[in-house]
Amino acid sequence: MERDRSSSYVAAALLLVCISLASAPRGTEANIFGGKLYQKAQQDCILFMGINPLRLDQYKKFVYPPDRDTMCLIRCIGISLDFWDDILGFDVDLAEQEFSPLVDATFKKYLAGNITLKLELLDPLDNCARAYYAFRTFRAQIRQFIGTGTTTMAPSVNFQPLTAVQILDIIVDCAREVNLPPSFLTSLTKGIITDCPEVQCFIRCAAVRTGLYTDKDGALLANLHRQLDPPGEDLASFSLRQGMCLQRNQQPPTADCCTRAFKQFFTCLRPDFEQFFIRNRETVMQHFLYKTDQPAEGQAAPMVQNNVLDPFGGNMGMILSSY
């Protein structure tokens, strides 16, 4: 009876979700398994199925415990985004399309076999459980393959998470070392991150010096997870989420080290760093960058000659800007 009722809720939800997604252009999505279409379908399914909205934060981090609501949520998302069908099962062809060239014909066959083995153990009439465990198997297999050459899971033995203030100190040092002129720093304080060689090397400098990135291994995901400590998100979920983004933004072999750090590492990790600094707002505001005396009304802002840090001017924009 409970299973029938859940299926009825999902069926009703799907009609509304499909209507709400009908006008969304899929061609603009980088990957339906983690992009905006996925998040919208997830949010709509939660709303229409009557799932507690407080669980949305958990689901946004791809944390899906095996309870009934979550299982039916995955089925709702899967049907609305066409990666699950109650009769045909999980669409491995779509997975190949979305993750190409990571998922090739060989891996697709391996993935299909593993999903089939899992579904054979389940009640053939329980479509919520079948969709959930097919999706879970898919994620587990992708996690093993994703990010080759772009991420490193193992943390440095000597890695110790830094405080927000220590990271700010590194940002200051790197800005000085790559000779960022005031115009670039002014843009940074406004949250405008200019894509130019100097700023790219500034990002690389900060990423390497914090122990979160190397030119050889790329993003050090275990270190990043320890450093950022994203609320409610374990290492496996964090690594899958970031790995998908890093894979989508992988740079060609001809790209230089600064370009790779900026267009891959920074593109994917910037939102998480912003949240980290927001959570540490009180200590961030104690840093000397934000202790600059404000000019009296009618007076010009003081300028310190030969001080590359002056353009920060106590502005939180560089750290807390939206992405």
Coordinates of N, CA and C in Angstrom, one line a residue, residues 4 44 60 68 89-90 131-132 160 176 191 227 229 241 268 290:
D4 N 2.4 1.7 -3.4 CA 1.4 2.3 -4.4 C 1.2 3.8 -4.2
D44 N 12.0 20.7 -7.8 CA 10.5 20.6 -8.1 C 10.0 19.3 -7.6
K60 N 21.3 18.7 -2.2 CA 22.1 19.5 -3.1 C 23.6 19.0 -3.1
R68 N 12.6 5.9 2.0 CA 11.6 5.8 1.0 C 11.4 7.1 0.2
G89 N 14.6 0.9 -17.6 CA 15.7 1.0 -16.6 C 16.6 2.2 -16.8
F90 N 17.8 2.1 -16.4 CA 18.8 3.2 -16.4 C 19.3 3.4 -17.8
A131 N 15.1 2.5 -9.3 CA 15.7 3.8 -9.8 C 16.8 4.2 -8.8
Y132 N 16.5 4.2 -7.5 CA 17.5 4.7 -6.6 C 18.8 3.9 -6.6
Q160 N 47.8 20.4 7.0 CA 47.0 20.9 8.1 C 46.1 22.0 7.6
R176 N 51.3 40.2 -4.2 CA 52.5 41.0 -4.3 C 53.5 40.3 -5.2
G191 N 34.7 41.8 -6.7 CA 34.2 40.5 -7.1 C 34.4 40.2 -8.6
Q227 N 40.0 21.2 4.4 CA 40.1 22.6 4.5 C 38.8 23.3 4.5
D229 N 35.7 21.9 4.8 CA 34.8 21.3 5.7 C 33.3 21.7 5.4
R241 N 31.1 15.5 -6.6 CA 30.6 16.8 -7.1 C 31.8 17.6 -7.8
C268 N 35.8 25.7 -10.5 CA 35.0 24.8 -9.7 C 35.0 25.0 -8.2
Y290 N 41.0 44.6 6.2 CA 39.6 45.2 6.5 C 39.6 46.1 7.7

